[in-house]
Tab-separated table of C-alpha atoms in Angstrom:
chain	number	residue	atom	x	y	z
A	4	MET	CA	-84.952	12.820	44.094
A	5	ASN	CA	-83.932	11.460	40.673
A	6	GLN	CA	-85.356	13.265	37.677
A	7	PRO	CA	-85.910	11.184	34.512
A	8	ALA	CA	-83.521	11.912	31.740
A	9	THR	CA	-84.968	14.518	29.341
A	10	GLN	CA	-85.823	12.907	26.120
A	11	ALA	CA	-84.337	14.337	22.950
A	12	ALA	CA	-86.625	16.460	20.836
A	13	PHE	CA	-88.494	14.809	18.169
A	14	ARG	CA	-87.074	15.449	14.751
A	15	THR	CA	-88.439	15.702	11.255
A	16	TRP	CA	-87.042	14.053	8.176
A	17	MET	CA	-87.589	15.174	4.533
A	18	CYS	CA	-87.579	13.127	1.334
A	19	VAL	CA	-84.981	14.715	-0.897
A	20	VAL	CA	-86.913	13.421	-3.993
A	21	CYS	CA	-90.450	14.747	-3.370
A	22	GLY	CA	-90.287	16.762	-0.128
A	23	PHE	CA	-92.508	14.477	1.889
A	24	ILE	CA	-91.994	15.164	5.626
A	25	TYR	CA	-91.819	12.412	8.304
A	26	ASP	CA	-92.506	13.923	11.771
A	27	GLU	CA	-91.373	11.581	14.591
A	28	ALA	CA	-93.944	13.211	16.970
A	29	ALA	CA	-96.882	12.529	14.604
A	30	GLY	CA	-95.682	9.192	13.162
A	31	LEU	CA	-97.608	7.750	10.240
A	32	PRO	CA	-100.598	5.886	11.845
A	33	GLU	CA	-102.055	5.203	8.461
A	34	GLU	CA	-98.883	3.327	7.596
A	35	GLY	CA	-98.729	1.478	10.955
A	36	ILE	CA	-96.136	3.762	12.480
A	37	ALA	CA	-97.288	5.096	15.869
A	38	PRO	CA	-96.828	8.709	16.945
A	39	GLY	CA	-93.479	9.123	18.808
A	40	THR	CA	-91.635	6.597	16.559
A	41	ARG	CA	-88.142	7.644	16.097
A	42	TRP	CA	-86.628	7.571	12.580
A	43	GLU	CA	-84.156	4.871	13.498
A	44	ASP	CA	-87.166	2.745	14.659
A	45	VAL	CA	-88.961	3.105	11.328
A	46	PRO	CA	-88.536	-0.217	9.472
A	47	GLU	CA	-85.664	-0.263	7.064
A	48	ASP	CA	-87.953	-1.543	4.252
A	49	TRP	CA	-90.347	1.422	4.665
A	50	THR	CA	-90.667	3.616	1.619
A	51	CYS	CA	-91.897	7.226	1.111
A	52	PRO	CA	-95.631	7.104	0.739
A	53	ASP	CA	-95.586	9.838	-1.940
A	54	CYS	CA	-92.758	8.618	-4.261
A	55	GLY	CA	-91.583	5.253	-3.098
A	56	VAL	CA	-87.948	5.934	-2.373
A	57	THR	CA	-86.234	4.326	0.689
A	58	LYS	CA	-85.133	5.829	4.055
A	59	ASP	CA	-81.688	6.517	2.421
A	60	ASP	CA	-83.260	9.359	0.436
A	61	PHE	CA	-84.364	11.212	3.571
A	62	GLU	CA	-82.378	13.946	5.336
A	63	MET	CA	-82.889	15.185	8.867
A	64	MET	CA	-84.277	18.722	8.991
A	65	PRO	CA	-82.609	21.298	11.258
A	66	LEU	CA	-84.325	22.056	14.539
């Protein structure tokens, strides 16, 4: 019996400017980003809802 590949754990990403946290598991439904949306699937033109910086100013948080 084949088991489905275990999916990688959801990660969190923090804005280095203001500290806003993007949680892949929660997404940002109010911004049109569904729960479970991986960071790499967040649109490149998305900006931090608190301070307006781009994805380049976010760092992955340790597990």
